[in-house]
mmCIF file with all atom_site columns, C-alpha atoms in Angstrom:
data_model
loop_
_atom_site.group_PDB
_atom_site.id
_atom_site.type_symbol
_atom_site.label_atom_id
_atom_site.label_alt_id
_atom_site.label_comp_id
_atom_site.label_asym_id
_atom_site.label_entity_id
_atom_site.label_seq_id
_atom_site.pdbx_PDB_ins_code
_atom_site.Cartn_x
_atom_site.Cartn_y
_atom_site.Cartn_z
_atom_site.occupancy
_atom_site.B_iso_or_equiv
_atom_site.pdbx_formal_charge
_atom_site.auth_seq_id
_atom_site.auth_comp_id
_atom_site.auth_asym_id
_atom_site.auth_atom_id
_atom_site.pdbx_PDB_model_num
ATOM 1   C CA . ASN A 1 1   ? 13.222  -11.796 -11.454 1.00 0.00 ? 23  ASN A CA 1
ATOM 2   C CA . ALA A 1 2   ? 13.820  -9.128  -8.839  1.00 0.00 ? 24  ALA A CA 1
ATOM 3   C CA . GLY A 1 3   ? 10.842  -7.414  -7.314  1.00 0.00 ? 25  GLY A CA 1
ATOM 4   C CA . VAL A 1 4   ? 10.743  -3.855  -6.081  1.00 0.00 ? 26  VAL A CA 1
ATOM 5   C CA . MET A 1 5   ? 13.911  -3.071  -4.165  1.00 0.00 ? 27  MET A CA 1
ATOM 6   C CA . GLN A 1 6   ? 14.275  -0.508  -1.445  1.00 0.00 ? 28  GLN A CA 1
ATOM 7   C CA . ASN A 1 7   ? 17.290  0.573   0.530   1.00 0.00 ? 29  ASN A CA 1
ATOM 8   C CA . PRO A 1 8   ? 18.242  1.001   3.163   1.00 0.00 ? 30  PRO A CA 1
ATOM 9   C CA . ARG A 1 9   ? 15.860  -1.323  4.980   1.00 0.00 ? 31  ARG A CA 1
ATOM 10  C CA . HIS A 1 10  ? 16.436  0.498   8.247   1.00 0.00 ? 32  HIS A CA 1
ATOM 11  C CA . LEU A 1 11  ? 17.590  4.066   8.698   1.00 0.00 ? 33  LEU A CA 1
ATOM 12  C CA . VAL A 1 12  ? 18.271  5.933   11.911  1.00 0.00 ? 34  VAL A CA 1
ATOM 13  C CA . ARG A 1 13  ? 18.611  9.693   11.824  1.00 0.00 ? 35  ARG A CA 1
ATOM 14  C CA . ARG A 1 14  ? 18.908  12.346  14.477  1.00 0.00 ? 36  ARG A CA 1
ATOM 15  C CA . ARG A 1 15  ? 16.523  15.267  14.466  1.00 0.00 ? 37  ARG A CA 1
ATOM 16  C CA . GLY A 1 16  ? 17.602  17.823  11.903  1.00 0.00 ? 38  GLY A CA 1
ATOM 17  C CA . GLN A 1 17  ? 19.469  15.403  9.639   1.00 0.00 ? 39  GLN A CA 1
ATOM 18  C CA . GLU A 1 18  ? 18.487  14.415  6.137   1.00 0.00 ? 40  GLU A CA 1
ATOM 19  C CA . ALA A 1 19  ? 17.024  11.043  5.208   1.00 0.00 ? 41  ALA A CA 1
ATOM 20  C CA . ARG A 1 20  ? 17.368  9.667   1.692   1.00 0.00 ? 42  ARG A CA 1
ATOM 21  C CA . LEU A 1 21  ? 15.331  6.617   0.722   1.00 0.00 ? 43  LEU A CA 1
ATOM 22  C CA . ARG A 1 22  ? 15.833  4.730   -2.535  1.00 0.00 ? 44  ARG A CA 1
ATOM 23  C CA . CYS A 1 23  ? 13.489  2.628   -4.615  1.00 0.00 ? 45  CYS A CA 1
ATOM 24  C CA . SER A 1 24  ? 14.223  0.569   -7.715  1.00 0.00 ? 46  SER A CA 1
ATOM 25  C CA . PRO A 1 25  ? 11.033  -0.525  -9.478  1.00 0.00 ? 47  PRO A CA 1
ATOM 26  C CA . MET A 1 26  ? 10.405  -3.944  -10.935 1.00 0.00 ? 48  MET A CA 1
ATOM 27  C CA . LYS A 1 27  ? 11.899  -4.590  -14.332 1.00 0.00 ? 49  LYS A CA 1
ATOM 28  C CA . GLY A 1 28  ? 9.650   -3.142  -16.996 1.00 0.00 ? 50  GLY A CA 1
ATOM 29  C CA . HIS A 1 29  ? 7.885   -0.778  -14.598 1.00 0.00 ? 51  HIS A CA 1
ATOM 30  C CA . SER A 1 30  ? 8.209   2.951   -15.157 1.00 0.00 ? 52  SER A CA 1
ATOM 31  C CA . HIS A 1 31  ? 5.734   4.208   -12.574 1.00 0.00 ? 53  HIS A CA 1
ATOM 32  C CA . VAL A 1 32  ? 6.616   4.608   -8.893  1.00 0.00 ? 54  VAL A CA 1
ATOM 33  C CA . TYR A 1 33  ? 4.411   5.428   -5.918  1.00 0.00 ? 55  TYR A CA 1
ATOM 34  C CA . TRP A 1 34  ? 5.586   6.283   -2.406  1.00 0.00 ? 56  TRP A CA 1
ATOM 35  C CA . TYR A 1 35  ? 3.444   5.518   0.651   1.00 0.00 ? 57  TYR A CA 1
ATOM 36  C CA . ARG A 1 36  ? 3.976   6.086   4.359   1.00 0.00 ? 58  ARG A CA 1
ATOM 37  C CA . GLN A 1 37  ? 2.781   3.735   7.087   1.00 0.00 ? 59  GLN A CA 1
ATOM 38  C CA . LEU A 1 38  ? 2.605   4.826   10.667  1.00 0.00 ? 60  LEU A CA 1
ATOM 39  C CA . PRO A 1 39  ? 2.550   2.116   13.366  1.00 0.00 ? 61  PRO A CA 1
ATOM 40  C CA . GLU A 1 40  ? -0.746  0.230   13.496  1.00 0.00 ? 62  GLU A CA 1
ATOM 41  C CA . GLU A 1 41  ? -2.134  2.245   10.579  1.00 0.00 ? 63  GLU A CA 1
ATOM 42  C CA . GLY A 1 42  ? -2.804  1.762   6.898   1.00 0.00 ? 64  GLY A CA 1
ATOM 43  C CA . LEU A 1 43  ? -0.641  3.139   4.148   1.00 0.00 ? 65  LEU A CA 1
ATOM 44  C CA . LYS A 1 44  ? -1.054  6.745   3.063   1.00 0.00 ? 66  LYS A CA 1
ATOM 45  C CA . PHE A 1 45  ? -0.219  7.889   -0.449  1.00 0.00 ? 67  PHE A CA 1
ATOM 46  C CA . MET A 1 46  ? 2.525   10.483  -0.751  1.00 0.00 ? 68  MET A CA 1
ATOM 47  C CA . VAL A 1 47  ? 3.644   10.912  -4.357  1.00 0.00 ? 69  VAL A CA 1
ATOM 48  C CA . TYR A 1 48  ? 3.384   9.355   -7.813  1.00 0.00 ? 70  TYR A CA 1
ATOM 49  C CA . LEU A 1 49  ? 6.226   9.640   -10.305 1.00 0.00 ? 71  LEU A CA 1
ATOM 50  C CA . GLN A 1 50  ? 7.095   8.542   -13.779 1.00 0.00 ? 72  GLN A CA 1
ATOM 51  C CA . LYS A 1 51  ? 10.564  8.820   -15.215 1.00 0.00 ? 73  LYS A CA 1
ATOM 52  C CA . GLU A 1 52  ? 11.692  12.453  -14.816 1.00 0.00 ? 74  GLU A CA 1
ATOM 53  C CA . ASN A 1 53  ? 8.168   13.595  -13.927 1.00 0.00 ? 75  ASN A CA 1
ATOM 54  C CA . ILE A 1 54  ? 6.156   14.102  -10.769 1.00 0.00 ? 76  ILE A CA 1
ATOM 55  C CA . ILE A 1 55  ? 2.581   13.224  -11.675 1.00 0.00 ? 77  ILE A CA 1
ATOM 56  C CA . ASP A 1 56  ? 0.821   13.690  -8.346  1.00 0.00 ? 78  ASP A CA 1
ATOM 57  C CA . GLU A 1 57  ? 2.323   14.889  -5.076  1.00 0.00 ? 79  GLU A CA 1
ATOM 58  C CA . SER A 1 58  ? -0.938  15.675  -3.331  1.00 0.00 ? 80  SER A CA 1
ATOM 59  C CA . GLY A 1 59  ? -0.090  13.420  -0.373  1.00 0.00 ? 81  GLY A CA 1
ATOM 60  C CA . MET A 1 60  ? 3.329   14.859  0.258   1.00 0.00 ? 82  MET A CA 1
ATOM 61  C CA . PRO A 1 61  ? 3.906   17.372  3.062   1.00 0.00 ? 83  PRO A CA 1
ATOM 62  C CA . LYS A 1 62  ? 4.617   20.771  1.539   1.00 0.00 ? 84  LYS A CA 1
ATOM 63  C CA . GLU A 1 63  ? 7.853   21.301  3.413   1.00 0.00 ? 85  GLU A CA 1
ATOM 64  C CA . ARG A 1 64  ? 10.964  19.182  3.902   1.00 0.00 ? 86  ARG A CA 1
ATOM 65  C CA . PHE A 1 65  ? 9.801   16.343  1.634   1.00 0.00 ? 87  PHE A CA 1
ATOM 66  C CA . SER A 1 66  ? 10.773  15.895  -2.002  1.00 0.00 ? 88  SER A CA 1
ATOM 67  C CA . ALA A 1 67  ? 10.890  13.053  -4.496  1.00 0.00 ? 89  ALA A CA 1
ATOM 68  C CA . GLU A 1 68  ? 12.473  12.374  -7.818  1.00 0.00 ? 90  GLU A CA 1
ATOM 69  C CA . PHE A 1 69  ? 12.698  9.593   -10.378 1.00 0.00 ? 91  PHE A CA 1
ATOM 70  C CA . PRO A 1 70  ? 15.576  10.383  -12.723 1.00 0.00 ? 92  PRO A CA 1
ATOM 71  C CA . LYS A 1 71  ? 16.033  8.991   -16.187 1.00 0.00 ? 93  LYS A CA 1
ATOM 72  C CA . GLU A 1 72  ? 18.731  6.694   -14.845 1.00 0.00 ? 94  GLU A CA 1
ATOM 73  C CA . GLY A 1 73  ? 18.826  5.217   -11.380 1.00 0.00 ? 95  GLY A CA 1
ATOM 74  C CA . PRO A 1 74  ? 16.360  4.679   -8.573  1.00 0.00 ? 96  PRO A CA 1
ATOM 75  C CA . SER A 1 75  ? 13.583  6.890   -7.334  1.00 0.00 ? 97  SER A CA 1
ATOM 76  C CA . ILE A 1 76  ? 14.580  8.855   -4.255  1.00 0.00 ? 98  ILE A CA 1
ATOM 77  C CA . LEU A 1 77  ? 12.421  10.178  -1.444  1.00 0.00 ? 99  LEU A CA 1
ATOM 78  C CA . ARG A 1 78  ? 14.252  12.890  0.476   1.00 0.00 ? 100 ARG A CA 1
ATOM 79  C CA . ILE A 1 79  ? 13.284  14.185  3.878   1.00 0.00 ? 101 ILE A CA 1
ATOM 80  C CA . GLN A 1 80  ? 15.191  17.210  5.074   1.00 0.00 ? 102 GLN A CA 1
ATOM 81  C CA . GLN A 1 81  ? 15.561  18.251  8.714   1.00 0.00 ? 103 GLN A CA 1
ATOM 82  C CA . VAL A 1 82  ? 13.807  15.151  10.013  1.00 0.00 ? 104 VAL A CA 1
ATOM 83  C CA . VAL A 1 83  ? 11.603  15.335  13.090  1.00 0.00 ? 105 VAL A CA 1
ATOM 84  C CA . ARG A 1 84  ? 10.393  12.564  15.397  1.00 0.00 ? 106 ARG A CA 1
ATOM 85  C CA . GLY A 1 85  ? 7.019   12.551  13.661  1.00 0.00 ? 107 GLY A CA 1
ATOM 86  C CA . ASP A 1 86  ? 8.712   11.399  10.450  1.00 0.00 ? 108 ASP A CA 1
ATOM 87  C CA . SER A 1 87  ? 9.443   8.020   12.068  1.00 0.00 ? 109 SER A CA 1
ATOM 88  C CA . ALA A 1 88  ? 7.505   5.517   9.997   1.00 0.00 ? 110 ALA A CA 1
ATOM 89  C CA . ALA A 1 89  ? 7.815   2.800   7.393   1.00 0.00 ? 111 ALA A CA 1
ATOM 90  C CA . TYR A 1 90  ? 8.113   4.164   3.879   1.00 0.00 ? 112 TYR A CA 1
ATOM 91  C CA . PHE A 1 91  ? 7.080   1.894   1.041   1.00 0.00 ? 113 PHE A CA 1
ATOM 92  C CA . CYS A 1 92  ? 7.389   2.326   -2.647  1.00 0.00 ? 114 CYS A CA 1
ATOM 93  C CA . ALA A 1 93  ? 5.318   0.483   -5.202  1.00 0.00 ? 115 ALA A CA 1
ATOM 94  C CA . SER A 1 94  ? 5.769   0.177   -8.927  1.00 0.00 ? 116 SER A CA 1
ATOM 95  C CA . SER A 1 95  ? 3.503   -0.506  -11.866 1.00 0.00 ? 117 SER A CA 1
ATOM 96  C CA . THR A 1 96  ? 3.612   -0.593  -15.626 1.00 0.00 ? 118 THR A CA 1
ATOM 97  C CA . GLY A 1 97  ? 1.160   2.297   -15.776 1.00 0.00 ? 119 GLY A CA 1
ATOM 98  C CA . GLU A 1 98  ? -1.035  0.367   -18.156 1.00 0.00 ? 120 GLU A CA 1
ATOM 99  C CA . LEU A 1 99  ? -2.430  -1.990  -15.546 1.00 0.00 ? 121 LEU A CA 1
ATOM 100 C CA . TYR A 1 100 ? -3.842  -1.184  -12.155 1.00 0.00 ? 122 TYR A CA 1
ATOM 101 C CA . GLU A 1 101 ? -1.611  -3.523  -10.173 1.00 0.00 ? 123 GLU A CA 1
ATOM 102 C CA . GLN A 1 102 ? 0.965   -2.005  -7.868  1.00 0.00 ? 124 GLN A CA 1
ATOM 103 C CA . TYR A 1 103 ? 3.706   -4.144  -6.362  1.00 0.00 ? 125 TYR A CA 1
ATOM 104 C CA . PHE A 1 104 ? 5.348   -3.085  -3.158  1.00 0.00 ? 126 PHE A CA 1
ATOM 105 C CA . GLY A 1 105 ? 8.903   -3.192  -1.943  1.00 0.00 ? 127 GLY A CA 1
ATOM 106 C CA . PRO A 1 106 ? 9.944   -4.340  1.548   1.00 0.00 ? 128 PRO A CA 1
ATOM 107 C CA . GLY A 1 107 ? 9.998   -0.786  2.885   1.00 0.00 ? 129 GLY A CA 1
ATOM 108 C CA . THR A 1 108 ? 12.439  1.453   4.669   1.00 0.00 ? 130 THR A CA 1
ATOM 109 C CA . ARG A 1 109 ? 11.887  1.858   8.387   1.00 0.00 ? 131 ARG A CA 1
ATOM 110 C CA . LEU A 1 110 ? 12.972  5.321   9.422   1.00 0.00 ? 132 LEU A CA 1
ATOM 111 C CA . THR A 1 111 ? 13.623  6.052   13.062  1.00 0.00 ? 133 THR A CA 1
ATOM 112 C CA . VAL A 1 112 ? 14.314  9.621   14.139  1.00 0.00 ? 134 VAL A CA 1
ATOM 113 C CA . THR A 1 113 ? 16.028  9.951   17.486  1.00 0.00 ? 135 THR A CA 1
ATOM 114 C CA . GLN B 2 1   ? -11.071 11.710  5.959   1.00 0.00 ? 10  GLN B CA 1
ATOM 115 C CA . GLN B 2 2   ? -10.833 7.960   5.541   1.00 0.00 ? 11  GLN B CA 1
ATOM 116 C CA . GLN B 2 3   ? -11.823 7.151   1.953   1.00 0.00 ? 12  GLN B CA 1
ATOM 117 C CA . VAL B 2 4   ? -11.980 3.419   2.600   1.00 0.00 ? 13  VAL B CA 1
ATOM 118 C CA . LYS B 2 5   ? -13.373 2.078   5.865   1.00 0.00 ? 14  LYS B CA 1
ATOM 119 C CA . GLN B 2 6   ? -12.380 -1.405  6.992   1.00 0.00 ? 15  GLN B CA 1
ATOM 120 C CA . SER B 2 7   ? -13.674 -3.715  9.693   1.00 0.00 ? 16  SER B CA 1
ATOM 121 C CA . PRO B 2 8   ? -13.072 -5.479  11.945  1.00 0.00 ? 17  PRO B CA 1
ATOM 122 C CA . GLN B 2 9   ? -9.821  -4.142  13.318  1.00 0.00 ? 18  GLN B CA 1
ATOM 123 C CA . SER B 2 10  ? -8.837  -7.606  14.508  1.00 0.00 ? 19  SER B CA 1
ATOM 124 C CA . LEU B 2 11  ? -10.177 -11.086 13.925  1.00 0.00 ? 20  LEU B CA 1
ATOM 125 C CA . ILE B 2 12  ? -9.504  -14.450 15.526  1.00 0.00 ? 21  ILE B CA 1
ATOM 126 C CA . VAL B 2 13  ? -10.560 -17.560 13.630  1.00 0.00 ? 22  VAL B CA 1
ATOM 127 C CA . GLN B 2 14  ? -10.125 -21.262 14.273  1.00 0.00 ? 23  GLN B CA 1
ATOM 128 C CA . LYS B 2 15  ? -8.104  -23.275 11.773  1.00 0.00 ? 24  LYS B CA 1
ATOM 129 C CA . GLY B 2 16  ? -10.414 -24.444 9.013   1.00 0.00 ? 25  GLY B CA 1
ATOM 130 C CA . GLY B 2 17  ? -12.892 -21.633 9.589   1.00 0.00 ? 26  GLY B CA 1
ATOM 131 C CA . ILE B 2 18  ? -13.914 -18.762 7.315   1.00 0.00 ? 27  ILE B CA 1
ATOM 132 C CA . SER B 2 19  ? -12.360 -15.325 7.799   1.00 0.00 ? 28  SER B CA 1
ATOM 133 C CA . ILE B 2 20  ? -14.429 -12.389 6.575   1.00 0.00 ? 29  ILE B CA 1
ATOM 134 C CA . ILE B 2 21  ? -13.164 -8.817  6.328   1.00 0.00 ? 30  ILE B CA 1
ATOM 135 C CA . ASN B 2 22  ? -15.355 -5.965  5.137   1.00 0.00 ? 31  ASN B CA 1
ATOM 136 C CA . CYS B 2 23  ? -14.672 -2.638  3.456   1.00 0.00 ? 32  CYS B CA 1
ATOM 137 C CA . ALA B 2 24  ? -16.818 0.282   2.376   1.00 0.00 ? 33  ALA B CA 1
ATOM 138 C CA . TYR B 2 25  ? -16.086 3.291   0.204   1.00 0.00 ? 34  TYR B CA 1
ATOM 139 C CA . GLU B 2 26  ? -17.788 6.544   -0.776  1.00 0.00 ? 35  GLU B CA 1
ATOM 140 C CA . ASN B 2 27  ? -16.048 7.669   -3.963  1.00 0.00 ? 36  ASN B CA 1
ATOM 141 C CA . THR B 2 28  ? -18.002 6.285   -6.922  1.00 0.00 ? 37  THR B CA 1
ATOM 142 C CA . ALA B 2 29  ? -15.030 7.015   -9.184  1.00 0.00 ? 38  ALA B CA 1
ATOM 143 C CA . PHE B 2 30  ? -13.142 4.093   -7.631  1.00 0.00 ? 39  PHE B CA 1
ATOM 144 C CA . ASP B 2 31  ? -12.897 1.294   -10.181 1.00 0.00 ? 40  ASP B CA 1
ATOM 145 C CA . TYR B 2 32  ? -10.246 -1.037  -8.802  1.00 0.00 ? 41  TYR B CA 1
ATOM 146 C CA . PHE B 2 33  ? -10.341 -2.808  -5.446  1.00 0.00 ? 42  PHE B CA 1
ATOM 147 C CA . PRO B 2 34  ? -7.325  -4.855  -4.365  1.00 0.00 ? 43  PRO B CA 1
ATOM 148 C CA . TRP B 2 35  ? -6.564  -6.698  -1.158  1.00 0.00 ? 44  TRP B CA 1
ATOM 149 C CA . TYR B 2 36  ? -3.067  -6.812  0.280   1.00 0.00 ? 45  TYR B CA 1
ATOM 150 C CA . GLN B 2 37  ? -1.551  -9.160  2.839   1.00 0.00 ? 46  GLN B CA 1
ATOM 151 C CA . GLN B 2 38  ? 1.210   -7.898  5.074   1.00 0.00 ? 47  GLN B CA 1
ATOM 152 C CA . PHE B 2 39  ? 3.392   -9.875  7.451   1.00 0.00 ? 48  PHE B CA 1
ATOM 153 C CA . PRO B 2 40  ? 5.318   -8.090  10.223  1.00 0.00 ? 49  PRO B CA 1
ATOM 154 C CA . GLY B 2 41  ? 8.366   -6.292  8.898   1.00 0.00 ? 50  GLY B CA 1
ATOM 155 C CA . LYS B 2 42  ? 7.429   -6.936  5.271   1.00 0.00 ? 51  LYS B CA 1
ATOM 156 C CA . GLY B 2 43  ? 5.861   -4.949  2.482   1.00 0.00 ? 52  GLY B CA 1
ATOM 157 C CA . PRO B 2 44  ? 2.235   -5.461  1.448   1.00 0.00 ? 53  PRO B CA 1
ATOM 158 C CA . ALA B 2 45  ? 1.761   -8.276  -1.051  1.00 0.00 ? 54  ALA B CA 1
ATOM 159 C CA . LEU B 2 46  ? -1.019  -8.132  -3.614  1.00 0.00 ? 55  LEU B CA 1
ATOM 160 C CA . LEU B 2 47  ? -3.425  -10.955 -2.845  1.00 0.00 ? 56  LEU B CA 1
ATOM 161 C CA . ILE B 2 48  ? -6.437  -10.561 -5.096  1.00 0.00 ? 57  ILE B CA 1
ATOM 162 C CA . ALA B 2 49  ? -8.235  -7.690  -6.821  1.00 0.00 ? 58  ALA B CA 1
ATOM 163 C CA . ILE B 2 50  ? -11.598 -6.968  -8.414  1.00 0.00 ? 59  ILE B CA 1
ATOM 164 C CA . ARG B 2 51  ? -13.136 -4.401  -10.748 1.00 0.00 ? 60  ARG B CA 1
ATOM 165 C CA . PRO B 2 52  ? -16.780 -3.272  -10.456 1.00 0.00 ? 61  PRO B CA 1
ATOM 166 C CA . ASP B 2 53  ? -17.963 -5.085  -13.566 1.00 0.00 ? 62  ASP B CA 1
ATOM 167 C CA . VAL B 2 54  ? -18.097 -8.369  -11.629 1.00 0.00 ? 63  VAL B CA 1
ATOM 168 C CA . SER B 2 55  ? -19.673 -9.222  -8.274  1.00 0.00 ? 64  SER B CA 1
ATOM 169 C CA . GLU B 2 56  ? -17.300 -11.951 -7.205  1.00 0.00 ? 65  GLU B CA 1
ATOM 170 C CA . LYS B 2 57  ? -13.780 -13.155 -7.887  1.00 0.00 ? 66  LYS B CA 1
ATOM 171 C CA . LYS B 2 58  ? -12.231 -16.302 -6.512  1.00 0.00 ? 67  LYS B CA 1
ATOM 172 C CA . GLU B 2 59  ? -8.596  -17.356 -6.418  1.00 0.00 ? 68  GLU B CA 1
ATOM 173 C CA . GLY B 2 60  ? -7.920  -20.493 -4.478  1.00 0.00 ? 69  GLY B CA 1
ATOM 174 C CA . ARG B 2 61  ? -9.125  -20.049 -0.903  1.00 0.00 ? 70  ARG B CA 1
ATOM 175 C CA . PHE B 2 62  ? -9.554  -16.285 -1.336  1.00 0.00 ? 71  PHE B CA 1
ATOM 176 C CA . THR B 2 63  ? -12.781 -14.698 -2.622  1.00 0.00 ? 72  THR B CA 1
ATOM 177 C CA . ILE B 2 64  ? -13.735 -11.064 -3.082  1.00 0.00 ? 73  ILE B CA 1
ATOM 178 C CA . SER B 2 65  ? -17.423 -10.204 -3.010  1.00 0.00 ? 74  SER B CA 1
ATOM 179 C CA . PHE B 2 66  ? -18.367 -6.829  -4.444  1.00 0.00 ? 75  PHE B CA 1
ATOM 180 C CA . ASN B 2 67  ? -21.631 -4.924  -4.014  1.00 0.00 ? 76  ASN B CA 1
ATOM 181 C CA . LYS B 2 68  ? -21.566 -1.863  -6.244  1.00 0.00 ? 77  LYS B CA 1
ATOM 182 C CA . SER B 2 69  ? -24.909 -0.428  -5.132  1.00 0.00 ? 78  SER B CA 1
ATOM 183 C CA . ALA B 2 70  ? -23.939 -0.633  -1.466  1.00 0.00 ? 79  ALA B CA 1
ATOM 184 C CA . LYS B 2 71  ? -20.366 0.479   -2.201  1.00 0.00 ? 80  LYS B CA 1
ATOM 185 C CA . GLN B 2 72  ? -19.014 -2.399  -0.189  1.00 0.00 ? 81  GLN B CA 1
ATOM 186 C CA . PHE B 2 73  ? -16.616 -5.247  -0.806  1.00 0.00 ? 82  PHE B CA 1
ATOM 187 C CA . SER B 2 74  ? -15.321 -8.054  1.323   1.00 0.00 ? 83  SER B CA 1
ATOM 188 C CA . LEU B 2 75  ? -12.594 -10.660 1.489   1.00 0.00 ? 84  LEU B CA 1
ATOM 189 C CA . HIS B 2 76  ? -13.447 -14.243 2.413   1.00 0.00 ? 85  HIS B CA 1
ATOM 190 C CA . ILE B 2 77  ? -10.676 -16.646 3.340   1.00 0.00 ? 86  ILE B CA 1
ATOM 191 C CA . MET B 2 78  ? -11.948 -20.208 3.252   1.00 0.00 ? 87  MET B CA 1
ATOM 192 C CA . ASP B 2 79  ? -10.355 -23.013 5.278   1.00 0.00 ? 88  ASP B CA 1
ATOM 193 C CA . SER B 2 80  ? -8.225  -20.466 7.162   1.00 0.00 ? 89  SER B CA 1
ATOM 194 C CA . GLN B 2 81  ? -4.749  -21.659 8.116   1.00 0.00 ? 90  GLN B CA 1
ATOM 195 C CA . PRO B 2 82  ? -2.255  -20.471 10.754  1.00 0.00 ? 91  PRO B CA 1
ATOM 196 C CA . GLY B 2 83  ? -0.030  -19.296 7.886   1.00 0.00 ? 92  GLY B CA 1
ATOM 197 C CA . ASP B 2 84  ? -2.785  -16.848 6.921   1.00 0.00 ? 93  ASP B CA 1
ATOM 198 C CA . SER B 2 85  ? -2.172  -14.952 10.168  1.00 0.00 ? 94  SER B CA 1
ATOM 199 C CA . ALA B 2 86  ? -1.221  -11.478 8.954   1.00 0.00 ? 95  ALA B CA 1
ATOM 200 C CA . THR B 2 87  ? -2.638  -8.002  8.539   1.00 0.00 ? 96  THR B CA 1
ATOM 201 C CA . TYR B 2 88  ? -4.973  -7.553  5.585   1.00 0.00 ? 97  TYR B CA 1
ATOM 202 C CA . PHE B 2 89  ? -5.610  -4.232  3.893   1.00 0.00 ? 98  PHE B CA 1
ATOM 203 C CA . CYS B 2 90  ? -8.316  -3.391  1.426   1.00 0.00 ? 99  CYS B CA 1
ATOM 204 C CA . ALA B 2 91  ? -7.695  -0.541  -0.982  1.00 0.00 ? 100 ALA B CA 1
ATOM 205 C CA . ALA B 2 92  ? -9.327  1.340   -3.830  1.00 0.00 ? 101 ALA B CA 1
ATOM 206 C CA . SER B 2 93  ? -8.176  3.479   -6.718  1.00 0.00 ? 102 SER B CA 1
ATOM 207 C CA . SER B 2 94  ? -9.500  5.294   -9.734  1.00 0.00 ? 103 SER B CA 1
ATOM 208 C CA . GLN B 2 95  ? -8.067  5.027   -13.212 1.00 0.00 ? 104 GLN B CA 1
ATOM 209 C CA . THR B 2 96  ? -9.345  8.523   -13.915 1.00 0.00 ? 105 THR B CA 1
ATOM 210 C CA . GLY B 2 97  ? -7.124  9.860   -11.167 1.00 0.00 ? 106 GLY B CA 1
ATOM 211 C CA . ALA B 2 98  ? -3.486  9.186   -10.523 1.00 0.00 ? 107 ALA B CA 1
ATOM 212 C CA . ASN B 2 99  ? -4.333  5.571   -9.712  1.00 0.00 ? 108 ASN B CA 1
ATOM 213 C CA . ASN B 2 100 ? -2.860  5.957   -6.250  1.00 0.00 ? 109 ASN B CA 1
ATOM 214 C CA . LEU B 2 101 ? -4.305  3.541   -3.738  1.00 0.00 ? 110 LEU B CA 1
ATOM 215 C CA . PHE B 2 102 ? -6.475  4.569   -0.804  1.00 0.00 ? 111 PHE B CA 1
ATOM 216 C CA . PHE B 2 103 ? -6.029  2.001   1.935   1.00 0.00 ? 112 PHE B CA 1
ATOM 217 C CA . GLY B 2 104 ? -8.255  0.836   4.738   1.00 0.00 ? 113 GLY B CA 1
ATOM 218 C CA . THR B 2 105 ? -6.827  0.795   8.242   1.00 0.00 ? 114 THR B CA 1
ATOM 219 C CA . GLY B 2 106 ? -6.133  -2.939  8.213   1.00 0.00 ? 115 GLY B CA 1
ATOM 220 C CA . THR B 2 107 ? -7.405  -6.099  9.908   1.00 0.00 ? 116 THR B CA 1
ATOM 221 C CA . ARG B 2 108 ? -5.088  -8.189  11.996  1.00 0.00 ? 117 ARG B CA 1
ATOM 222 C CA . LEU B 2 109 ? -6.071  -11.813 11.442  1.00 0.00 ? 118 LEU B CA 1
ATOM 223 C CA . THR B 2 110 ? -5.015  -14.549 13.830  1.00 0.00 ? 119 THR B CA 1
ATOM 224 C CA . VAL B 2 111 ? -5.794  -18.151 12.924  1.00 0.00 ? 120 VAL B CA 1
ATOM 225 C CA . ILE B 2 112 ? -5.663  -20.453 15.925  1.00 0.00 ? 121 ILE B CA 1
ATOM 226 C CA . PRO B 2 113 ? -4.427  -24.014 15.289  1.00 0.00 ? 122 PRO B CA 1
#
């Protein structure tokens, strides 16, 4: 029974490039959350999606960041024109939407050089 | 503004001892309080969670104590083991909102053999 899957696990991008992070929720889960963790800090909420819908993007920077969760395929967090400050671990979590519990993936560690 | 405040930042406990981590919150709309355990390079793993209708929940060596009037909750790890050495995060969410989690800043626990 696969848990939440994220890829790539590590991603290196040069300033100005695009970063694309993928998240496949647990089987039976249709709700996805993205969080960002800076070194030595807690996780900060970015965006909450259901299939084909963005429910809450209040934690997402207004520029350069976007997220989607299409009807088929994984959820994608896209960061355009990356800057050094985007270097962080990005985690997605999934839930059924009916229960509170969120289960996290292993994360994608983005390094911007 | 940190919605959930966590202390201490780091904790060193002898094997067999009790580890206690505390969290406080302000938002009375929060109605779900989970604890996550995170090992280096891994995603957070859901450890135990509580809702405000109970004052205590125990699962194995892990106990959450919840004080609704004080808006505080804590994690107790009994008979701490070296394998418990990890970073622990408390969190809170509200079912009336998007159910996204607000995390504390984490406690790095080291259990000395």
